[in-house]
C-alpha cells in the first residue's frame, strides 16, 4: 500500500489496500478462508493516512478498554474507514473503506451473534 501510494494516486493505493484485506480474508491458499481483516485494515489505513490510522487504532483501543470486547472494538474501528474518507471527500478510498468495513462486519457475523446473545467472551476476565 505504501509503494502504491508513493508511485500512484491515493485512489489506486486504496484499491491496493482493499486487495490486501481481501487477500487476507479470502486466501486462495486456504480455500478462500482466512482472518477477519482487522489488523490488515489497520496497516493499510496507516499506510494510506497516518492520521486515519491513529484514529482507527485509538477507536479500537478505547472500545476494548471500555467494553472488554475485541470483536466490538474491531467492528467499531472498521466503521471509521469510510467515515474518515467521506469527511475528506475521497470517493474511491471511501468506496474501498466501505467495502473493507462490510468485509470486516461479515467476517465477524458469529461474534455479532454471540454479542447479541451475551455469549461473547471478554478479553479481561473478572477475578
JSON list of N, CA and C in Angstrom, two decimals, residues 46-124:
[
{"chain": "A", "resi": 46, "resn": "UNK", "atom": "N", "xyz": [-3.09, 2.89, 8.07]},
{"chain": "A", "resi": 46, "resn": "UNK", "atom": "CA", "xyz": [-1.89, 3.66, 8.43]},
{"chain": "A", "resi": 46, "resn": "UNK", "atom": "C", "xyz": [-1.10, 4.03, 7.19]},
{"chain": "A", "resi": 47, "resn": "UNK", "atom": "N", "xyz": [-0.99, 3.11, 6.24]},
{"chain": "A", "resi": 47, "resn": "UNK", "atom": "CA", "xyz": [-0.25, 3.38, 5.02]},
{"chain": "A", "resi": 47, "resn": "UNK", "atom": "C", "xyz": [-0.93, 4.46, 4.17]},
{"chain": "A", "resi": 48, "resn": "UNK", "atom": "N", "xyz": [-2.26, 4.43, 4.14]},
{"chain": "A", "resi": 48, "resn": "UNK", "atom": "CA", "xyz": [-2.99, 5.43, 3.35]},
{"chain": "A", "resi": 48, "resn": "UNK", "atom": "C", "xyz": [-2.94, 6.80, 3.99]},
{"chain": "A", "resi": 49, "resn": "UNK", "atom": "N", "xyz": [-3.15, 6.86, 5.29]},
{"chain": "A", "resi": 49, "resn": "UNK", "atom": "CA", "xyz": [-3.16, 8.12, 6.02]},
{"chain": "A", "resi": 49, "resn": "UNK", "atom": "C", "xyz": [-2.86, 7.86, 7.48]},
{"chain": "A", "resi": 50, "resn": "UNK", "atom": "N", "xyz": [-1.73, 8.35, 7.95]},
{"chain": "A", "resi": 50, "resn": "UNK", "atom": "CA", "xyz": [-1.33, 8.06, 9.32]},
{"chain": "A", "resi": 50, "resn": "UNK", "atom": "C", "xyz": [-2.33, 8.63, 10.33]},
{"chain": "A", "resi": 51, "resn": "UNK", "atom": "N", "xyz": [-2.94, 9.76, 10.03]},
{"chain": "A", "resi": 51, "resn": "UNK", "atom": "CA", "xyz": [-3.93, 10.33, 10.95]},
{"chain": "A", "resi": 51, "resn": "UNK", "atom": "C", "xyz": [-5.13, 9.39, 11.09]},
{"chain": "A", "resi": 52, "resn": "UNK", "atom": "N", "xyz": [-5.58, 8.87, 9.97]},
{"chain": "A", "resi": 52, "resn": "UNK", "atom": "CA", "xyz": [-6.69, 7.92, 9.99]},
{"chain": "A", "resi": 52, "resn": "UNK", "atom": "C", "xyz": [-6.31, 6.64, 10.73]},
{"chain": "A", "resi": 53, "resn": "UNK", "atom": "N", "xyz": [-5.07, 6.20, 10.56]},
{"chain": "A", "resi": 53, "resn": "UNK", "atom": "CA", "xyz": [-4.60, 5.01, 11.26]},
{"chain": "A", "resi": 53, "resn": "UNK", "atom": "C", "xyz": [-4.60, 5.20, 12.77]},
{"chain": "A", "resi": 54, "resn": "UNK", "atom": "N", "xyz": [-4.20, 6.38, 13.20]},
{"chain": "A", "resi": 54, "resn": "UNK", "atom": "CA", "xyz": [-4.22, 6.68, 14.64]},
{"chain": "A", "resi": 54, "resn": "UNK", "atom": "C", "xyz": [-5.66, 6.71, 15.16]},
{"chain": "A", "resi": 55, "resn": "UNK", "atom": "N", "xyz": [-6.56, 7.31, 14.39]},
{"chain": "A", "resi": 55, "resn": "UNK", "atom": "CA", "xyz": [-7.97, 7.34, 14.79]},
{"chain": "A", "resi": 55, "resn": "UNK", "atom": "C", "xyz": [-8.54, 5.92, 14.84]},
{"chain": "A", "resi": 56, "resn": "UNK", "atom": "N", "xyz": [-8.21, 5.11, 13.84]},
{"chain": "A", "resi": 56, "resn": "UNK", "atom": "CA", "xyz": [-8.66, 3.71, 13.79]},
{"chain": "A", "resi": 56, "resn": "UNK", "atom": "C", "xyz": [-8.18, 2.96, 15.03]},
{"chain": "A", "resi": 57, "resn": "UNK", "atom": "N", "xyz": [-6.87, 3.03, 15.29]},
{"chain": "A", "resi": 57, "resn": "UNK", "atom": "CA", "xyz": [-6.31, 2.31, 16.44]},
{"chain": "A", "resi": 57, "resn": "UNK", "atom": "C", "xyz": [-6.83, 2.87, 17.76]},
{"chain": "A", "resi": 58, "resn": "UNK", "atom": "N", "xyz": [-6.92, 4.19, 17.85]},
{"chain": "A", "resi": 58, "resn": "UNK", "atom": "CA", "xyz": [-7.44, 4.82, 19.07]},
{"chain": "A", "resi": 58, "resn": "UNK", "atom": "C", "xyz": [-8.86, 4.38, 19.37]},
{"chain": "A", "resi": 59, "resn": "UNK", "atom": "N", "xyz": [-9.69, 4.32, 18.33]},
{"chain": "A", "resi": 59, "resn": "UNK", "atom": "CA", "xyz": [-11.07, 3.86, 18.48]},
{"chain": "A", "resi": 59, "resn": "UNK", "atom": "C", "xyz": [-11.09, 2.41, 18.95]},
{"chain": "A", "resi": 60, "resn": "UNK", "atom": "N", "xyz": [-10.28, 1.58, 18.31]},
{"chain": "A", "resi": 60, "resn": "UNK", "atom": "CA", "xyz": [-10.21, 0.17, 18.69]},
{"chain": "A", "resi": 60, "resn": "UNK", "atom": "C", "xyz": [-9.81, 0.03, 20.15]},
{"chain": "A", "resi": 61, "resn": "UNK", "atom": "N", "xyz": [-8.76, 0.73, 20.55]},
{"chain": "A", "resi": 61, "resn": "UNK", "atom": "CA", "xyz": [-8.25, 0.63, 21.91]},
{"chain": "A", "resi": 61, "resn": "UNK", "atom": "C", "xyz": [-9.28, 1.14, 22.93]},
{"chain": "A", "resi": 62, "resn": "UNK", "atom": "N", "xyz": [-9.92, 2.26, 22.64]},
{"chain": "A", "resi": 62, "resn": "UNK", "atom": "CA", "xyz": [-10.93, 2.82, 23.53]},
{"chain": "A", "resi": 62, "resn": "UNK", "atom": "C", "xyz": [-12.09, 1.85, 23.75]},
{"chain": "A", "resi": 63, "resn": "UNK", "atom": "N", "xyz": [-12.55, 1.24, 22.67]},
{"chain": "A", "resi": 63, "resn": "UNK", "atom": "CA", "xyz": [-13.68, 0.30, 22.78]},
{"chain": "A", "resi": 63, "resn": "UNK", "atom": "C", "xyz": [-13.26, -0.96, 23.54]},
{"chain": "A", "resi": 64, "resn": "UNK", "atom": "N", "xyz": [-12.06, -1.46, 23.29]},
{"chain": "A", "resi": 64, "resn": "UNK", "atom": "CA", "xyz": [-11.58, -2.64, 24.02]},
{"chain": "A", "resi": 64, "resn": "UNK", "atom": "C", "xyz": [-11.48, -2.33, 25.51]},
{"chain": "A", "resi": 65, "resn": "UNK", "atom": "N", "xyz": [-10.91, -1.19, 25.84]},
{"chain": "A", "resi": 65, "resn": "UNK", "atom": "CA", "xyz": [-10.72, -0.86, 27.25]},
{"chain": "A", "resi": 65, "resn": "UNK", "atom": "C", "xyz": [-12.04, -0.58, 27.97]},
{"chain": "A", "resi": 66, "resn": "UNK", "atom": "N", "xyz": [-13.02, -0.03, 27.27]},
{"chain": "A", "resi": 66, "resn": "UNK", "atom": "CA", "xyz": [-14.29, 0.29, 27.93]},
{"chain": "A", "resi": 66, "resn": "UNK", "atom": "C", "xyz": [-15.28, -0.88, 27.93]},
{"chain": "A", "resi": 67, "resn": "UNK", "atom": "N", "xyz": [-15.24, -1.70, 26.88]},
{"chain": "A", "resi": 67, "resn": "UNK", "atom": "CA", "xyz": [-16.22, -2.80, 26.80]},
{"chain": "A", "resi": 67, "resn": "UNK", "atom": "C", "xyz": [-15.62, -4.16, 27.12]},
{"chain": "A", "resi": 68, "resn": "UNK", "atom": "N", "xyz": [-14.34, -4.33, 26.83]},
{"chain": "A", "resi": 68, "resn": "UNK", "atom": "CA", "xyz": [-13.69, -5.62, 27.01]},
{"chain": "A", "resi": 68, "resn": "UNK", "atom": "C", "xyz": [-13.88, -6.58, 25.85]},
{"chain": "A", "resi": 69, "resn": "UNK", "atom": "N", "xyz": [-14.58, -6.14, 24.80]},
{"chain": "A", "resi": 69, "resn": "UNK", "atom": "CA", "xyz": [-14.84, -7.00, 23.65]},
{"chain": "A", "resi": 69, "resn": "UNK", "atom": "C", "xyz": [-13.96, -6.60, 22.47]},
{"chain": "A", "resi": 70, "resn": "UNK", "atom": "N", "xyz": [-13.06, -7.49, 22.07]},
{"chain": "A", "resi": 70, "resn": "UNK", "atom": "CA", "xyz": [-12.20, -7.23, 20.92]},
{"chain": "A", "resi": 70, "resn": "UNK", "atom": "C", "xyz": [-13.03, -7.17, 19.64]},
{"chain": "A", "resi": 71, "resn": "UNK", "atom": "N", "xyz": [-14.01, -8.05, 19.52]},
{"chain": "A", "resi": 71, "resn": "UNK", "atom": "CA", "xyz": [-14.83, -8.07, 18.31]},
{"chain": "A", "resi": 71, "resn": "UNK", "atom": "C", "xyz": [-15.61, -6.77, 18.14]},
{"chain": "A", "resi": 72, "resn": "UNK", "atom": "N", "xyz": [-16.17, -6.26, 19.21]},
{"chain": "A", "resi": 72, "resn": "UNK", "atom": "CA", "xyz": [-16.90, -4.99, 19.15]},
{"chain": "A", "resi": 72, "resn": "UNK", "atom": "C", "xyz": [-15.96, -3.85, 18.78]},
{"chain": "A", "resi": 73, "resn": "UNK", "atom": "N", "xyz": [-14.76, -3.88, 19.33]},
{"chain": "A", "resi": 73, "resn": "UNK", "atom": "CA", "xyz": [-13.76, -2.86, 19.01]},
{"chain": "A", "resi": 73, "resn": "UNK", "atom": "C", "xyz": [-13.37, -2.94, 17.53]},
{"chain": "A", "resi": 74, "resn": "UNK", "atom": "N", "xyz": [-13.21, -4.13, 17.02]},
{"chain": "A", "resi": 74, "resn": "UNK", "atom": "CA", "xyz": [-12.83, -4.31, 15.62]},
{"chain": "A", "resi": 74, "resn": "UNK", "atom": "C", "xyz": [-13.91, -3.80, 14.68]},
{"chain": "A", "resi": 75, "resn": "UNK", "atom": "N", "xyz": [-15.15, -4.12, 14.98]},
{"chain": "A", "resi": 75, "resn": "UNK", "atom": "CA", "xyz": [-16.27, -3.66, 14.15]},
{"chain": "A", "resi": 75, "resn": "UNK", "atom": "C", "xyz": [-16.38, -2.15, 14.21]},
{"chain": "A", "resi": 76, "resn": "UNK", "atom": "N", "xyz": [-16.32, -1.59, 15.42]},
{"chain": "A", "resi": 76, "resn": "UNK", "atom": "CA", "xyz": [-16.44, -0.14, 15.59]},
{"chain": "A", "resi": 76, "resn": "UNK", "atom": "C", "xyz": [-15.31, 0.59, 14.88]},
{"chain": "A", "resi": 77, "resn": "UNK", "atom": "N", "xyz": [-14.09, 0.11, 15.06]},
{"chain": "A", "resi": 77, "resn": "UNK", "atom": "CA", "xyz": [-12.95, 0.77, 14.41]},
{"chain": "A", "resi": 77, "resn": "UNK", "atom": "C", "xyz": [-13.05, 0.70, 12.89]},
{"chain": "A", "resi": 78, "resn": "UNK", "atom": "N", "xyz": [-13.56, -0.41, 12.38]},
{"chain": "A", "resi": 78, "resn": "UNK", "atom": "CA", "xyz": [-13.67, -0.53, 10.92]},
{"chain": "A", "resi": 78, "resn": "UNK", "atom": "C", "xyz": [-14.68, 0.46, 10.35]},
{"chain": "A", "resi": 79, "resn": "UNK", "atom": "N", "xyz": [-15.64, 0.88, 11.16]},
{"chain": "A", "resi": 79, "resn": "UNK", "atom": "CA", "xyz": [-16.61, 1.89, 10.71]},
{"chain": "A", "resi": 79, "resn": "UNK", "atom": "C", "xyz": [-15.95, 3.25, 10.50]},
{"chain": "A", "resi": 80, "resn": "UNK", "atom": "N", "xyz": [-14.78, 3.43, 11.09]},
{"chain": "A", "resi": 80, "resn": "UNK", "atom": "CA", "xyz": [-14.04, 4.69, 10.94]},
{"chain": "A", "resi": 80, "resn": "UNK", "atom": "C", "xyz": [-13.55, 4.88, 9.50]},
{"chain": "A", "resi": 81, "resn": "UNK", "atom": "N", "xyz": [-13.20, 3.78, 8.83]},
{"chain": "A", "resi": 81, "resn": "UNK", "atom": "CA", "xyz": [-12.63, 3.86, 7.47]},
{"chain": "A", "resi": 81, "resn": "UNK", "atom": "C", "xyz": [-13.49, 4.69, 6.51]},
{"chain": "A", "resi": 82, "resn": "UNK", "atom": "N", "xyz": [-14.72, 4.30, 6.24]},
{"chain": "A", "resi": 82, "resn": "UNK", "atom": "CA", "xyz": [-15.49, 5.08, 5.27]},
{"chain": "A", "resi": 82, "resn": "UNK", "atom": "C", "xyz": [-15.85, 6.47, 5.78]},
{"chain": "A", "resi": 83, "resn": "UNK", "atom": "N", "xyz": [-16.09, 6.60, 7.09]},
{"chain": "A", "resi": 83, "resn": "UNK", "atom": "CA", "xyz": [-16.43, 7.92, 7.63]},
{"chain": "A", "resi": 83, "resn": "UNK", "atom": "C", "xyz": [-15.27, 8.88, 7.44]},
{"chain": "A", "resi": 84, "resn": "UNK", "atom": "N", "xyz": [-14.06, 8.42, 7.76]},
{"chain": "A", "resi": 84, "resn": "UNK", "atom": "CA", "xyz": [-12.87, 9.27, 7.61]},
{"chain": "A", "resi": 84, "resn": "UNK", "atom": "C", "xyz": [-12.72, 9.75, 6.16]},
{"chain": "A", "resi": 85, "resn": "UNK", "atom": "N", "xyz": [-12.83, 8.82, 5.21]},
{"chain": "A", "resi": 85, "resn": "UNK", "atom": "CA", "xyz": [-12.62, 9.19, 3.82]},
{"chain": "A", "resi": 85, "resn": "UNK", "atom": "C", "xyz": [-13.73, 10.07, 3.26]},
{"chain": "A", "resi": 86, "resn": "UNK", "atom": "N", "xyz": [-14.96, 9.87, 3.68]},
{"chain": "A", "resi": 86, "resn": "UNK", "atom": "CA", "xyz": [-16.04, 10.71, 3.17]},
{"chain": "A", "resi": 86, "resn": "UNK", "atom": "C", "xyz": [-15.90, 12.13, 3.74]},
{"chain": "A", "resi": 87, "resn": "UNK", "atom": "N", "xyz": [-15.43, 12.25, 4.97]},
{"chain": "A", "resi": 87, "resn": "UNK", "atom": "CA", "xyz": [-15.23, 13.58, 5.56]},
{"chain": "A", "resi": 87, "resn": "UNK", "atom": "C", "xyz": [-14.17, 14.37, 4.80]},
{"chain": "A", "resi": 88, "resn": "UNK", "atom": "N", "xyz": [-13.20, 13.67, 4.24]},
{"chain": "A", "resi": 88, "resn": "UNK", "atom": "CA", "xyz": [-12.14, 14.33, 3.48]},
{"chain": "A", "resi": 88, "resn": "UNK", "atom": "C", "xyz": [-12.38, 14.29, 1.97]},
{"chain": "A", "resi": 89, "resn": "UNK", "atom": "N", "xyz": [-13.59, 13.89, 1.57]},
{"chain": "A", "resi": 89, "resn": "UNK", "atom": "CA", "xyz": [-14.03, 13.93, 0.17]},
{"chain": "A", "resi": 89, "resn": "UNK", "atom": "C", "xyz": [-13.17, 13.06, -0.75]},
{"chain": "A", "resi": 90, "resn": "UNK", "atom": "N", "xyz": [-12.77, 11.90, -0.27]},
{"chain": "A", "resi": 90, "resn": "UNK", "atom": "CA", "xyz": [-12.04, 10.95, -1.10]},
{"chain": "A", "resi": 90, "resn": "UNK", "atom": "C", "xyz": [-13.02, 9.87, -1.53]},
{"chain": "A", "resi": 91, "resn": "UNK", "atom": "N", "xyz": [-13.48, 9.91, -2.78]},
{"chain": "A", "resi": 91, "resn": "UNK", "atom": "CA", "xyz": [-14.53, 8.99, -3.22]},
{"chain": "A", "resi": 91, "resn": "UNK", "atom": "C", "xyz": [-14.04, 7.54, -3.34]},
{"chain": "A", "resi": 92, "resn": "UNK", "atom": "N", "xyz": [-12.98, 7.31, -4.10]},
{"chain": "A", "resi": 92, "resn": "UNK", "atom": "CA", "xyz": [-12.50, 5.93, -4.27]},
{"chain": "A", "resi": 92, "resn": "UNK", "atom": "C", "xyz": [-12.04, 5.32, -2.95]},
{"chain": "A", "resi": 93, "resn": "UNK", "atom": "N", "xyz": [-11.25, 6.05, -2.13]},
{"chain": "A", "resi": 93, "resn": "UNK", "atom": "CA", "xyz": [-10.92, 5.49, -0.82]},
{"chain": "A", "resi": 93, "resn": "UNK", "atom": "C", "xyz": [-12.16, 5.25, 0.05]},
{"chain": "A", "resi": 94, "resn": "UNK", "atom": "N", "xyz": [-13.19, 6.08, -0.10]},
{"chain": "A", "resi": 94, "resn": "UNK", "atom": "CA", "xyz": [-14.44, 5.86, 0.64]},
{"chain": "A", "resi": 94, "resn": "UNK", "atom": "C", "xyz": [-15.06, 4.53, 0.23]},
{"chain": "A", "resi": 95, "resn": "UNK", "atom": "N", "xyz": [-15.12, 4.28, -1.07]},
{"chain": "A", "resi": 95, "resn": "UNK", "atom": "CA", "xyz": [-15.72, 3.03, -1.56]},
{"chain": "A", "resi": 95, "resn": "UNK", "atom": "C", "xyz": [-14.89, 1.83, -1.09]},
{"chain": "A", "resi": 96, "resn": "UNK", "atom": "N", "xyz": [-13.57, 1.94, -1.18]},
{"chain": "A", "resi": 96, "resn": "UNK", "atom": "CA", "xyz": [-12.70, 0.86, -0.68]},
{"chain": "A", "resi": 96, "resn": "UNK", "atom": "C", "xyz": [-12.88, 0.67, 0.82]},
{"chain": "A", "resi": 97, "resn": "UNK", "atom": "N", "xyz": [-12.93, 1.78, 1.56]},
{"chain": "A", "resi": 97, "resn": "UNK", "atom": "CA", "xyz": [-13.11, 1.71, 3.01]},
{"chain": "A", "resi": 97, "resn": "UNK", "atom": "C", "xyz": [-14.44, 1.11, 3.39]},
{"chain": "A", "resi": 98, "resn": "UNK", "atom": "N", "xyz": [-15.48, 1.48, 2.67]},
{"chain": "A", "resi": 98, "resn": "UNK", "atom": "CA", "xyz": [-16.81, 0.92, 2.94]},
{"chain": "A", "resi": 98, "resn": "UNK", "atom": "C", "xyz": [-16.82, -0.59, 2.66]},
{"chain": "A", "resi": 99, "resn": "UNK", "atom": "N", "xyz": [-16.16, -0.99, 1.59]},
{"chain": "A", "resi": 99, "resn": "UNK", "atom": "CA", "xyz": [-16.08, -2.41, 1.26]},
{"chain": "A", "resi": 99, "resn": "UNK", "atom": "C", "xyz": [-15.30, -3.17, 2.33]},
{"chain": "A", "resi": 100, "resn": "UNK", "atom": "N", "xyz": [-14.20, -2.59, 2.79]},
{"chain": "A", "resi": 100, "resn": "UNK", "atom": "CA", "xyz": [-13.42, -3.22, 3.87]},
{"chain": "A", "resi": 100, "resn": "UNK", "atom": "C", "xyz": [-14.28, -3.35, 5.13]},
{"chain": "A", "resi": 101, "resn": "UNK", "atom": "N", "xyz": [-15.03, -2.30, 5.45]},
{"chain": "A", "resi": 101, "resn": "UNK", "atom": "CA", "xyz": [-15.91, -2.34, 6.61]},
{"chain": "A", "resi": 101, "resn": "UNK", "atom": "C", "xyz": [-16.94, -3.46, 6.49]},
{"chain": "A", "resi": 102, "resn": "UNK", "atom": "N", "xyz": [-17.53, -3.59, 5.32]},
{"chain": "A", "resi": 102, "resn": "UNK", "atom": "CA", "xyz": [-18.52, -4.65, 5.10]},
{"chain": "A", "resi": 102, "resn": "UNK", "atom": "C", "xyz": [-17.89, -6.03, 5.23]},
{"chain": "A", "resi": 103, "resn": "UNK", "atom": "N", "xyz": [-16.67, -6.18, 4.74]},
{"chain": "A", "resi": 103, "resn": "UNK", "atom": "CA", "xyz": [-15.96, -7.46, 4.86]},
{"chain": "A", "resi": 103, "resn": "UNK", "atom": "C", "xyz": [-15.71, -7.77, 6.34]},
{"chain": "A", "resi": 104, "resn": "UNK", "atom": "N", "xyz": [-15.20, -6.78, 7.07]},
{"chain": "A", "resi": 104, "resn": "UNK", "atom": "CA", "xyz": [-14.90, -6.98, 8.50]},
{"chain": "A", "resi": 104, "resn": "UNK", "atom": "C", "xyz": [-16.18, -7.35, 9.26]},
{"chain": "A", "resi": 105, "resn": "UNK", "atom": "N", "xyz": [-17.27, -6.64, 9.00]},
{"chain": "A", "resi": 105, "resn": "UNK", "atom": "CA", "xyz": [-18.53, -6.94, 9.69]},
{"chain": "A", "resi": 105, "resn": "UNK", "atom": "C", "xyz": [-19.02, -8.34, 9.32]},
{"chain": "A", "resi": 106, "resn": "UNK", "atom": "N", "xyz": [-18.93, -8.69, 8.05]},
{"chain": "A", "resi": 106, "resn": "UNK", "atom": "CA", "xyz": [-19.35, -10.02, 7.61]},
{"chain": "A", "resi": 106, "resn": "UNK", "atom": "C", "xyz": [-18.51, -11.11, 8.27]},
{"chain": "A", "resi": 107, "resn": "UNK", "atom": "N", "xyz": [-17.21, -10.90, 8.33]},
{"chain": "A", "resi": 107, "resn": "UNK", "atom": "CA", "xyz": [-16.33, -11.89, 8.95]},
{"chain": "A", "resi": 107, "resn": "UNK", "atom": "C", "xyz": [-16.56, -12.01, 10.46]},
{"chain": "A", "resi": 108, "resn": "UNK", "atom": "N", "xyz": [-17.17, -10.99, 11.05]},
{"chain": "A", "resi": 108, "resn": "UNK", "atom": "CA", "xyz": [-17.48, -11.00, 12.48]},
{"chain": "A", "resi": 108, "resn": "UNK", "atom": "C", "xyz": [-18.93, -11.42, 12.76]},
{"chain": "A", "resi": 109, "resn": "UNK", "atom": "N", "xyz": [-19.61, -12.00, 11.80]},
{"chain": "A", "resi": 109, "resn": "UNK", "atom": "CA", "xyz": [-21.03, -12.33, 11.99]},
{"chain": "A", "resi": 109, "resn": "UNK", "atom": "C", "xyz": [-21.26, -13.26, 13.19]},
{"chain": "A", "resi": 110, "resn": "UNK", "atom": "N", "xyz": [-20.39, -14.24, 13.37]},
{"chain": "A", "resi": 110, "resn": "UNK", "atom": "CA", "xyz": [-20.56, -15.13, 14.53]},
{"chain": "A", "resi": 110, "resn": "UNK", "atom": "C", "xyz": [-20.32, -14.38, 15.84]},
{"chain": "A", "resi": 111, "resn": "UNK", "atom": "N", "xyz": [-19.38, -13.45, 15.83]},
{"chain": "A", "resi": 111, "resn": "UNK", "atom": "CA", "xyz": [-19.14, -12.63, 17.02]},
{"chain": "A", "resi": 111, "resn": "UNK", "atom": "C", "xyz": [-20.34, -11.74, 17.32]},
{"chain": "A", "resi": 112, "resn": "UNK", "atom": "N", "xyz": [-20.95, -11.20, 16.28]},
{"chain": "A", "resi": 112, "resn": "UNK", "atom": "CA", "xyz": [-22.13, -10.34, 16.46]},
{"chain": "A", "resi": 112, "resn": "UNK", "atom": "C", "xyz": [-23.26, -11.14, 17.10]},
{"chain": "A", "resi": 113, "resn": "UNK", "atom": "N", "xyz": [-23.46, -12.36, 16.63]},
{"chain": "A", "resi": 113, "resn": "UNK", "atom": "CA", "xyz": [-24.50, -13.22, 17.22]},
{"chain": "A", "resi": 113, "resn": "UNK", "atom": "C", "xyz": [-24.21, -13.48, 18.70]},
{"chain": "A", "resi": 114, "resn": "UNK", "atom": "N", "xyz": [-22.93, -13.76, 19.01]},
{"chain": "A", "resi": 114, "resn": "UNK", "atom": "CA", "xyz": [-22.57, -14.00, 20.41]},
{"chain": "A", "resi": 114, "resn": "UNK", "atom": "C", "xyz": [-22.72, -12.74, 21.26]},
{"chain": "A", "resi": 115, "resn": "UNK", "atom": "N", "xyz": [-22.42, -11.58, 20.68]},
{"chain": "A", "resi": 115, "resn": "UNK", "atom": "CA", "xyz": [-22.62, -10.32, 21.41]},
{"chain": "A", "resi": 115, "resn": "UNK", "atom": "C", "xyz": [-24.10, -10.11, 21.73]},
{"chain": "A", "resi": 116, "resn": "UNK", "atom": "N", "xyz": [-24.95, -10.35, 20.74]},
{"chain": "A", "resi": 116, "resn": "UNK", "atom": "CA", "xyz": [-26.40, -10.19, 20.93]},
{"chain": "A", "resi": 116, "resn": "UNK", "atom": "C", "xyz": [-26.91, -11.16, 22.00]},
{"chain": "A", "resi": 117, "resn": "UNK", "atom": "N", "xyz": [-26.40, -12.39, 21.97]},
{"chain": "A", "resi": 117, "resn": "UNK", "atom": "CA", "xyz": [-26.83, -13.41, 22.94]},
{"chain": "A", "resi": 117, "resn": "UNK", "atom": "C", "xyz": [-26.08, -13.34, 24.27]},
{"chain": "A", "resi": 118, "resn": "UNK", "atom": "N", "xyz": [-25.22, -12.32, 24.41]},
{"chain": "A", "resi": 118, "resn": "UNK", "atom": "CA", "xyz": [-24.40, -12.12, 25.61]},
{"chain": "A", "resi": 118, "resn": "UNK", "atom": "C", "xyz": [-23.53, -13.35, 25.92]},
{"chain": "A", "resi": 119, "resn": "UNK", "atom": "N", "xyz": [-22.99, -13.94, 24.86]},
{"chain": "A", "resi": 119, "resn": "UNK", "atom": "CA", "xyz": [-22.13, -15.11, 25.00]},
{"chain": "A", "resi": 119, "resn": "UNK", "atom": "C", "xyz": [-20.70, -14.84, 24.54]},
{"chain": "A", "resi": 120, "resn": "UNK", "atom": "N", "xyz": [-20.43, -13.64, 24.06]},
{"chain": "A", "resi": 120, "resn": "UNK", "atom": "CA", "xyz": [-19.09, -13.29, 23.57]},
{"chain": "A", "resi": 120, "resn": "UNK", "atom": "C", "xyz": [-18.16, -13.11, 24.76]},
{"chain": "A", "resi": 121, "resn": "UNK", "atom": "N", "xyz": [-17.01, -13.80, 24.75]},
{"chain": "A", "resi": 121, "resn": "UNK", "atom": "CA", "xyz": [-16.08, -13.65, 25.87]},
{"chain": "A", "resi": 121, "resn": "UNK", "atom": "C", "xyz": [-15.38, -12.29, 25.84]},
{"chain": "A", "resi": 122, "resn": "UNK", "atom": "N", "xyz": [-15.10, -11.78, 27.02]},
{"chain": "A", "resi": 122, "resn": "UNK", "atom": "CA", "xyz": [-14.36, -10.52, 27.14]},
{"chain": "A", "resi": 122, "resn": "UNK", "atom": "C", "xyz": [-12.87, -10.84, 27.19]},
{"chain": "A", "resi": 123, "resn": "UNK", "atom": "N", "xyz": [-12.06, -9.85, 26.82]},
{"chain": "A", "resi": 123, "resn": "UNK", "atom": "CA", "xyz": [-10.62, -10.05, 26.84]},
{"chain": "A", "resi": 123, "resn": "UNK", "atom": "C", "xyz": [-10.09, -10.06, 28.27]},
{"chain": "A", "resi": 124, "resn": "UNK", "atom": "N", "xyz": [-10.72, -9.28, 29.13]},
{"chain": "A", "resi": 124, "resn": "UNK", "atom": "CA", "xyz": [-10.31, -9.21, 30.53]},
{"chain": "A", "resi": 124, "resn": "UNK", "atom": "C", "xyz": [-11.31, -10.00, 31.37]}
]
